[in-house]
PDB file of C-alpha atoms in Angstrom:
ATOM      1  CA  MET I 931      -9.322   4.972  -7.984  1.00 79.00           C
ATOM      2  CA  LYS I 932      -6.198   5.904  -9.939  1.00 82.00           C
ATOM      3  CA  ILE I 933      -4.260   3.291 -11.853  1.00 82.00           C
ATOM      4  CA  ALA I 934      -0.913   4.527 -13.166  1.00 84.00           C
ATOM      5  CA  VAL I 935       1.227   2.461 -15.486  1.00 84.00           C
ATOM      6  CA  ASN I 936       4.533   3.473 -17.060  1.00 84.00           C
ATOM      7  CA  ALA I 937       5.708   0.819 -19.486  1.00 82.00           C
ATOM      8  CA  GLU I 938       7.755   0.756 -22.672  1.00 80.00           C
ATOM      9  CA  GLY I 939       7.776   4.543 -22.824  1.00 80.00           C
ATOM     10  CA  HIS I 940       3.992   4.779 -22.479  1.00 82.00           C
ATOM     11  CA  LYS I 941       2.358   6.549 -19.583  1.00 82.00           C
ATOM     12  CA  ILE I 942      -1.155   5.395 -18.851  1.00 83.00           C
ATOM     13  CA  ARG I 943      -3.349   6.987 -16.224  1.00 82.00           C
ATOM     14  CA  LEU I 944      -6.809   5.643 -15.519  1.00 80.00           C
ATOM     15  CA  TYR I 945      -9.085   7.577 -13.200  1.00 82.00           C
ATOM     16  CA  LEU I 946     -12.000   5.347 -12.314  1.00 78.00           C
ATOM     17  CA  PRO I 947     -14.772   5.888  -9.841  1.00 80.00           C
ATOM     18  CA  LEU I 948     -14.648   3.114  -7.288  1.00 79.00           C
ATOM     19  CA  SER I 949     -18.020   1.847  -8.292  1.00 83.00           C
ATOM     20  CA  VAL I 950     -19.398  -1.636  -7.709  1.00 82.00           C
ATOM     21  CA  GLY I 951     -21.511  -1.399 -10.881  1.00 86.00           C
ATOM     22  CA  LEU I 952     -18.563  -0.327 -13.017  1.00 84.00           C
ATOM     23  CA  VAL I 953     -16.284  -3.045 -11.681  1.00 82.00           C
ATOM     24  CA  ARG I 954     -18.955  -5.690 -12.202  1.00 85.00           C
ATOM     25  CA  PHE I 955     -19.509  -4.463 -15.760  1.00 85.00           C
ATOM     26  CA  GLY I 956     -15.773  -4.381 -16.538  1.00 84.00           C
ATOM     27  CA  LEU I 957     -15.149  -7.837 -15.139  1.00 83.00           C
ATOM     28  CA  ARG I 958     -18.068  -9.343 -17.048  1.00 86.00           C
ATOM     29  CA  ILE I 959     -16.643  -8.036 -20.302  1.00 86.00           C
ATOM     30  CA  ALA I 960     -13.105  -9.129 -19.405  1.00 84.00           C
ATOM     31  CA  ARG I 961     -14.300 -12.637 -18.534  1.00 83.00           C
ATOM     32  CA  ARG I 962     -15.476 -13.110 -22.104  1.00 86.00           C
ATOM     33  CA  TYR I 963     -11.846 -12.992 -23.153  1.00 84.00           C
ATOM     34  CA  SER I 964     -10.159 -14.812 -20.298  1.00 77.00           C
ATOM     35  CA  ASP I 965     -11.314 -17.214 -17.643  1.00 75.00           C
ATOM     36  CA  GLN I 966      -8.420 -15.966 -15.499  1.00 72.00           C
ATOM     37  CA  VAL I 967     -10.482 -12.867 -14.720  1.00 76.00           C
ATOM     38  CA  PRO I 968     -12.180 -13.327 -11.351  1.00 76.00           C
ATOM     39  CA  ASP I 969     -15.919 -13.688 -11.015  1.00 81.00           C
ATOM     40  CA  PRO I 970     -17.560 -10.325 -10.146  1.00 83.00           C
ATOM     41  CA  LYS I 971     -19.293 -12.126  -7.280  1.00 83.00           C
ATOM     42  CA  LEU I 972     -15.896 -12.508  -5.605  1.00 80.00           C
ATOM     43  CA  ILE I 973     -14.662  -8.974  -6.214  1.00 82.00           C
ATOM     44  CA  VAL I 974     -17.765  -6.921  -5.427  1.00 84.00           C
ATOM     45  CA  PRO I 975     -17.678  -7.473  -1.629  1.00 84.00           C
ATOM     46  CA  LEU I 976     -14.026  -6.374  -1.668  1.00 85.00           C
ATOM     47  CA  ILE I 977     -14.868  -3.180  -3.557  1.00 86.00           C
ATOM     48  CA  LYS I 978     -17.567  -2.417  -1.007  1.00 87.00           C
ATOM     49  CA  GLU I 979     -15.107  -2.895   1.851  1.00 88.00           C
ATOM     50  CA  LEU I 980     -12.446  -0.770   0.101  1.00 88.00           C
ATOM     51  CA  LYS I 981     -14.999   2.018  -0.376  1.00 88.00           C
ATOM     52  CA  ARG I 982     -15.920   1.813   3.303  1.00 89.00           C
ATOM     53  CA  TRP I 983     -12.244   1.910   4.272  1.00 88.00           C
ATOM     54  CA  LYS I 984     -11.530   4.939   2.105  1.00 87.00           C
ATOM     55  CA  ARG I 985     -14.535   6.814   3.493  1.00 88.00           C
ATOM     56  CA  LYS I 986     -13.321   6.171   7.016  1.00 87.00           C
ATOM     57  CA  ASN I 987      -9.548   6.490   6.655  1.00 85.00           C
ATOM     58  CA  GLY I 988      -8.859   8.485   3.477  1.00 84.00           C
ATOM     59  CA  LYS I 989      -6.650   7.926   0.457  1.00 83.00           C
ATOM     60  CA  ILE I 990      -4.229   5.058   0.259  1.00 85.00           C
ATOM     61  CA  THR I 991      -1.727   3.623  -2.203  1.00 85.00           C
ATOM     62  CA  LEU I 992      -2.762  -0.008  -2.406  1.00 85.00           C
ATOM     63  CA  VAL I 993      -0.002  -1.291  -4.643  1.00 84.00           C
ATOM     64  CA  GLU I 994       3.219   0.060  -6.099  1.00 84.00           C
ATOM     65  CA  VAL I 995       5.489  -2.068  -8.244  1.00 84.00           C
ATOM     66  CA  GLU I 996       8.766  -0.924  -9.794  1.00 83.00           C
ATOM     67  CA  ASP I 997      10.338  -3.440 -12.120  1.00 82.00           C
ATOM     68  CA  GLN I 998      13.979  -2.487 -12.690  1.00 76.00           C
ATOM     69  CA  LYS I 999      14.496  -4.961 -15.525  1.00 76.00           C
ATOM     70  CA  ASP I1000      12.045  -3.411 -17.963  1.00 77.00           C
ATOM     71  CA  GLY I1001      11.387  -0.139 -16.154  1.00 79.00           C
ATOM     72  CA  THR I1002       7.707  -0.890 -15.660  1.00 84.00           C
ATOM     73  CA  PHE I1003       5.983   1.035 -12.900  1.00 85.00           C
ATOM     74  CA  VAL I1004       2.488   0.286 -11.678  1.00 85.00           C
ATOM     75  CA  GLN I1005       0.649   2.174  -8.972  1.00 84.00           C
ATOM     76  CA  ILE I1006      -2.903   1.743  -7.740  1.00 85.00           C
ATOM     77  CA  VAL I1007      -4.214   4.503  -5.504  1.00 85.00           C
ATOM     78  CA  LEU I1008      -7.558   4.121  -3.835  1.00 83.00           C
TER      79      LEU I1008
ATOM     80  CA  MET K 161      21.234   0.663   4.880  1.00 51.00           C
ATOM     81  CA  GLU K 162      19.273   3.308   6.754  1.00 63.00           C
ATOM     82  CA  LYS K 163      16.859   5.450   4.827  1.00 75.00           C
ATOM     83  CA  THR K 164      17.329   9.194   4.563  1.00 83.00           C
ATOM     84  CA  ILE K 165      14.598  11.586   5.674  1.00 87.00           C
ATOM     85  CA  GLY K 166      14.019  12.412   2.002  1.00 89.00           C
ATOM     86  CA  GLN K 167      13.423   8.779   1.119  1.00 87.00           C
ATOM     87  CA  ILE K 168      11.062   8.385   4.059  1.00 88.00           C
ATOM     88  CA  ILE K 169       9.062  11.487   3.075  1.00 91.00           C
ATOM     89  CA  LYS K 170       8.827  10.282  -0.529  1.00 90.00           C
ATOM     90  CA  GLU K 171       7.731   6.804   0.516  1.00 86.00           C
ATOM     91  CA  LYS K 172       5.146   8.005   3.021  1.00 87.00           C
ATOM     92  CA  ARG K 173       3.773  10.612   0.589  1.00 89.00           C
ATOM     93  CA  ALA K 174       3.280   7.900  -2.058  1.00 86.00           C
ATOM     94  CA  GLU K 175       1.554   5.665   0.466  1.00 82.00           C
ATOM     95  CA  LYS K 176      -0.885   8.470   1.224  1.00 82.00           C
ATOM     96  CA  GLY K 177      -1.445   9.020  -2.498  1.00 84.00           C
ATOM     97  CA  LEU K 178      -0.406  12.682  -2.282  1.00 89.00           C
ATOM     98  CA  THR K 179       1.477  14.616  -4.948  1.00 90.00           C
ATOM     99  CA  GLN K 180       4.391  16.876  -3.958  1.00 92.00           C
ATOM    100  CA  GLU K 181       2.154  19.883  -4.698  1.00 92.00           C
ATOM    101  CA  GLN K 182      -0.651  18.558  -2.492  1.00 92.00           C
ATOM    102  CA  LEU K 183       1.727  17.951   0.401  1.00 93.00           C
ATOM    103  CA  ALA K 184       3.237  21.416  -0.123  1.00 93.00           C
ATOM    104  CA  GLU K 185      -0.220  22.969   0.023  1.00 93.00           C
ATOM    105  CA  ILE K 186      -1.027  21.252   3.316  1.00 92.00           C
ATOM    106  CA  LEU K 187       2.225  22.529   4.844  1.00 93.00           C
ATOM    107  CA  HIS K 188       2.063  26.004   3.239  1.00 92.00           C
ATOM    108  CA  VAL K 189       5.404  25.543   1.500  1.00 93.00           C
ATOM    109  CA  THR K 190       6.308  25.346  -2.169  1.00 93.00           C
ATOM    110  CA  GLY K 191       6.321  22.171  -4.242  1.00 91.00           C
ATOM    111  CA  GLN K 192      10.000  22.851  -4.886  1.00 93.00           C
ATOM    112  CA  ALA K 193      10.709  22.676  -1.160  1.00 93.00           C
ATOM    113  CA  VAL K 194       9.085  19.236  -0.950  1.00 93.00           C
ATOM    114  CA  SER K 195      11.016  18.146  -4.035  1.00 92.00           C
ATOM    115  CA  LYS K 196      14.302  19.266  -2.420  1.00 91.00           C
ATOM    116  CA  TRP K 197      13.509  17.395   0.805  1.00 92.00           C
ATOM    117  CA  GLU K 198      12.848  14.225  -1.143  1.00 92.00           C
ATOM    118  CA  ARG K 199      16.115  14.553  -3.048  1.00 90.00           C
ATOM    119  CA  ASP K 200      17.911  15.208   0.260  1.00 87.00           C
ATOM    120  CA  GLU K 201      19.070  18.593  -0.972  1.00 88.00           C
ATOM    121  CA  SER K 202      17.533  20.211   2.091  1.00 88.00           C
ATOM    122  CA  VAL K 203      15.627  19.169   5.183  1.00 88.00           C
ATOM    123  CA  PRO K 204      12.272  20.397   6.518  1.00 90.00           C
ATOM    124  CA  ASP K 205      12.351  23.116   9.151  1.00 88.00           C
ATOM    125  CA  VAL K 206      12.012  21.712  12.671  1.00 84.00           C
ATOM    126  CA  THR K 207       8.677  23.544  13.110  1.00 87.00           C
ATOM    127  CA  LEU K 208       7.310  21.578  10.153  1.00 90.00           C
ATOM    128  CA  LEU K 209       8.176  18.127  11.462  1.00 88.00           C
ATOM    129  CA  LYS K 210       4.983  17.642  13.467  1.00 86.00           C
ATOM    130  CA  PRO K 211       2.573  18.818  10.745  1.00 89.00           C
ATOM    131  CA  LEU K 212       4.605  16.904   8.167  1.00 91.00           C
ATOM    132  CA  ALA K 213       4.377  13.691  10.188  1.00 86.00           C
ATOM    133  CA  LYS K 214       0.647  14.266  10.641  1.00 85.00           C
ATOM    134  CA  ALA K 215       0.094  14.883   6.919  1.00 88.00           C
ATOM    135  CA  LEU K 216       1.984  11.704   6.089  1.00 87.00           C
ATOM    136  CA  GLY K 217       0.215   9.625   8.721  1.00 79.00           C
ATOM    137  CA  THR K 218       3.413   8.865  10.610  1.00 78.00           C
ATOM    138  CA  THR K 219       5.422  10.001  13.622  1.00 76.00           C
ATOM    139  CA  VAL K 220       8.282  12.482  13.901  1.00 79.00           C
ATOM    140  CA  GLY K 221      10.455   9.628  15.144  1.00 74.00           C
ATOM    141  CA  GLU K 222       9.775   7.570  12.059  1.00 77.00           C
ATOM    142  CA  LEU K 223      10.469  10.572   9.810  1.00 81.00           C
ATOM    143  CA  LEU K 224      13.835  10.931  11.503  1.00 79.00           C
ATOM    144  CA  GLY K 225      14.671   7.324  10.734  1.00 71.00           C
ATOM    145  CA  GLU K 226      13.954   5.717  14.052  1.00 65.00           C
ATOM    146  CA  GLY K 227      12.301   3.005  12.009  1.00 56.00           C
ATOM    147  CA  THR K 228       8.789   1.794  12.010  1.00 53.00           C
ATOM    148  CA  MET K 229       7.454   0.830  15.368  1.00 55.00           C
ATOM    149  CA  GLU K 230       8.866  -2.290  16.870  1.00 65.00           C
ATOM    150  CA  THR K 231       6.616  -5.193  17.595  1.00 71.00           C
ATOM    151  CA  THR K 232       4.256  -4.414  20.421  1.00 73.00           C
ATOM    152  CA  ARG K 233       1.356  -6.135  22.078  1.00 75.00           C
ATOM    153  CA  VAL K 234      -1.794  -4.211  22.771  1.00 73.00           C
ATOM    154  CA  ASP K 235      -5.072  -5.139  24.364  1.00 77.00           C
ATOM    155  CA  PRO K 236      -6.987  -6.954  21.585  1.00 73.00           C
ATOM    156  CA  GLU K 237     -10.187  -5.312  22.839  1.00 77.00           C
ATOM    157  CA  THR K 238      -8.825  -1.899  21.868  1.00 76.00           C
ATOM    158  CA  VAL K 239      -7.711  -2.899  18.368  1.00 76.00           C
ATOM    159  CA  ASP K 240      -9.817  -1.284  15.656  1.00 80.00           C
ATOM    160  CA  LEU K 241      -9.266  -3.621  12.710  1.00 80.00           C
ATOM    161  CA  SER K 242     -11.232  -1.345  10.403  1.00 82.00           C
ATOM    162  CA  LYS K 243      -8.418   1.228  10.581  1.00 81.00           C
ATOM    163  CA  MET K 244      -5.445  -1.094  10.345  1.00 85.00           C
ATOM    164  CA  LEU K 245      -3.171  -1.695   7.394  1.00 87.00           C
ATOM    165  CA  LEU K 246      -1.045  -4.675   6.506  1.00 88.00           C
ATOM    166  CA  LYS K 247       2.106  -3.438   4.772  1.00 87.00           C
ATOM    167  CA  ILE K 248       4.311  -5.675   2.701  1.00 86.00           C
ATOM    168  CA  HIS K 249       7.589  -4.317   1.322  1.00 84.00           C
ATOM    169  CA  VAL K 250       9.730  -6.363  -1.027  1.00 83.00           C
ATOM    170  CA  ASP K 251      13.092  -5.125  -2.337  1.00 81.00           C
ATOM    171  CA  SER K 252      14.582  -7.675  -4.668  1.00 82.00           C
ATOM    172  CA  LYS K 253      18.274  -8.054  -5.352  1.00 79.00           C
ATOM    173  CA  GLY K 254      17.627  -6.967  -8.934  1.00 80.00           C
ATOM    174  CA  GLY K 255      16.289  -3.622  -7.691  1.00 78.00           C
ATOM    175  CA  ASP K 256      12.589  -4.435  -8.123  1.00 82.00           C
ATOM    176  CA  LYS K 257      10.378  -2.870  -5.501  1.00 81.00           C
ATOM    177  CA  VAL K 258       6.912  -3.951  -4.440  1.00 84.00           C
ATOM    178  CA  ARG K 259       4.878  -2.023  -1.891  1.00 84.00           C
ATOM    179  CA  VAL K 260       1.495  -3.304  -0.820  1.00 85.00           C
ATOM    180  CA  ASN K 261      -0.753  -1.588   1.713  1.00 87.00           C
ATOM    181  CA  PHE K 262      -3.734  -3.716   2.441  1.00 85.00           C
ATOM    182  CA  PRO K 263      -6.600  -2.857   4.770  1.00 89.00           C
ATOM    183  CA  VAL K 264      -6.793  -5.641   7.373  1.00 88.00           C
ATOM    184  CA  SER K 265     -10.591  -5.697   7.035  1.00 87.00           C
ATOM    185  CA  VAL K 266     -10.212  -6.547   3.333  1.00 85.00           C
ATOM    186  CA  LEU K 267      -7.626  -9.194   4.160  1.00 84.00           C
ATOM    187  CA  MET K 268     -10.114 -10.801   6.527  1.00 85.00           C
ATOM    188  CA  MET K 269     -12.626 -11.057   3.700  1.00 84.00           C
ATOM    189  CA  LEU K 270      -9.944 -12.550   1.461  1.00 81.00           C
ATOM    190  CA  THR K 271      -8.974 -15.256   3.905  1.00 81.00           C
ATOM    191  CA  GLU K 272     -12.612 -16.346   4.022  1.00 81.00           C
ATOM    192  CA  ASN K 273     -12.633 -16.844   0.265  1.00 77.00           C
ATOM    193  CA  GLU K 274     -10.244 -19.519  -0.934  1.00 77.00           C
ATOM    194  CA  GLU K 275     -10.659 -18.816  -4.649  1.00 76.00           C
ATOM    195  CA  LEU K 276      -9.903 -15.138  -4.308  1.00 74.00           C
ATOM    196  CA  MET K 277      -7.029 -15.776  -1.934  1.00 77.00           C
ATOM    197  CA  ASN K 278      -5.426 -18.151  -4.417  1.00 76.00           C
ATOM    198  CA  MET K 279      -5.702 -15.471  -7.077  1.00 72.00           C
ATOM    199  CA  ILE K 280      -3.887 -12.948  -4.866  1.00 69.00           C
ATOM    200  CA  LEU K 281      -1.232 -15.455  -3.818  1.00 68.00           C
ATOM    201  CA  SER K 282      -0.410 -16.338  -7.394  1.00 68.00           C
ATOM    202  CA  GLY K 283      -0.099 -12.676  -8.444  1.00 60.00           C
ATOM    203  CA  LYS K 284       3.250 -11.012  -9.307  1.00 55.00           C
ATOM    204  CA  GLY K 285       5.059 -14.276  -9.947  1.00 58.00           C
ATOM    205  CA  GLY K 286       3.702 -15.889  -6.794  1.00 62.00           C
ATOM    206  CA  MET K 287       5.663 -13.422  -4.663  1.00 64.00           C
ATOM    207  CA  PHE K 288       3.196 -13.770  -1.782  1.00 70.00           C
ATOM    208  CA  LYS K 289       2.657 -17.513  -1.970  1.00 71.00           C
ATOM    209  CA  ASN K 290       4.783 -18.211   1.100  1.00 72.00           C
ATOM    210  CA  ILE K 291       3.067 -15.664   3.311  1.00 77.00           C
ATOM    211  CA  ASP K 292       0.587 -17.227   5.683  1.00 81.00           C
ATOM    212  CA  PHE K 293      -2.028 -14.486   5.871  1.00 83.00           C
ATOM    213  CA  ASN K 294      -4.174 -16.538   8.251  1.00 83.00           C
ATOM    214  CA  GLN K 295      -1.343 -16.582  10.792  1.00 84.00           C
ATOM    215  CA  ILE K 296      -0.792 -12.854  10.371  1.00 85.00           C
ATOM    216  CA  LEU K 297      -4.483 -12.201  10.988  1.00 85.00           C
ATOM    217  CA  LYS K 298      -4.356 -14.417  14.040  1.00 85.00           C
ATOM    218  CA  LEU K 299      -1.481 -12.325  15.426  1.00 85.00           C
ATOM    219  CA  VAL K 300      -3.317  -9.094  14.689  1.00 85.00           C
ATOM    220  CA  THR K 301      -6.479 -10.243  16.423  1.00 84.00           C
ATOM    221  CA  LEU K 302      -4.312 -11.150  19.425  1.00 84.00           C
ATOM    222  CA  GLY K 303      -3.128  -7.525  19.512  1.00 83.00           C
ATOM    223  CA  VAL K 304       0.335  -7.932  17.984  1.00 84.00           C
ATOM    224  CA  MET K 305       1.261  -4.740  16.101  1.00 82.00           C
ATOM    225  CA  GLY K 306       4.276  -3.270  14.342  1.00 83.00           C
ATOM    226  CA  LYS K 307       6.911  -5.187  12.486  1.00 80.00           C
ATOM    227  CA  LEU K 308       5.987  -8.859  12.233  1.00 82.00           C
ATOM    228  CA  VAL K 309       8.497 -10.163   9.756  1.00 79.00           C
ATOM    229  CA  GLU K 310      11.829  -9.079   8.295  1.00 77.00           C
ATOM    230  CA  VAL K 311      13.630 -11.473   5.988  1.00 79.00           C
ATOM    231  CA  GLU K 312      16.889 -11.023   4.130  1.00 78.00           C
ATOM    232  CA  SER K 313      17.130 -14.032   1.884  1.00 78.00           C
ATOM    233  CA  ALA K 314      20.365 -15.570   0.693  1.00 80.00           C
ATOM    234  CA  ASP K 315      19.403 -14.360  -2.798  1.00 79.00           C
ATOM    235  CA  GLY K 316      19.574 -10.792  -1.527  1.00 80.00           C
ATOM    236  CA  ASP K 317      15.843 -10.138  -1.417  1.00 81.00           C
ATOM    237  CA  VAL K 318      14.504  -8.189   1.553  1.00 81.00           C
ATOM    238  CA  VAL K 319      10.925  -8.681   2.705  1.00 83.00           C
ATOM    239  CA  GLY K 320       9.239  -6.826   5.530  1.00 85.00           C
ATOM    240  CA  ILE K 321       5.714  -7.171   6.882  1.00 86.00           C
ATOM    241  CA  TRP K 322       4.143  -4.676   9.268  1.00 85.00           C
ATOM    242  CA  VAL K 323       0.748  -4.116  10.753  1.00 87.00           C
ATOM    243  CA  GLU K 324      -0.042  -0.570  11.796  1.00 81.00           C
TER     244      GLU K 324
END
């Protein structure tokens, strides 16, 4: 999974394997800092379905957001 | 305003997650050629239209600006939900653009989970809070495909929802 963010002159590119274990790990850590972060139990079934979808249908851009006001650009490619 | 072929190519390429170079490689042309098409400085050769449409997961008609397929009704028995995408396009008056391509199978899981659904609906300033995903899913399972919703609000925002 590729997460691309252009904001305030920074260009961030994250290339993450779409891995249930990794997502669960990341969310557990993030939840220590904010209770807004969803429970891994909710997200993991979605990751499994997204992996299945990608295997069957190929790459897809899940989300693309261009904010004209502050020039922020966010893209998530599966 | 109708989209140019360049805009359509750029949009479809992004949806497929391809770079200009990757698309060029598939079509045996240069990356510069793809870049020129997208900037509407040139147009693809007619012999490339079919392979281009195939590479971008669309039709020649749609590339040529005939618009995404109109609403159609198909036999629900033949609908393969595991291949379908729900597309939501929002163009705000301020120039903000949001493009969401969501596998219908994932949406079905979301609608079964209230907590997760609420999280999605409250995302990006609650932009999706007025979309009734359960109704959309109901339409899809009844075999309704293509453009489901097009709204031009008085504020100047344009929202479109497709299933394809």
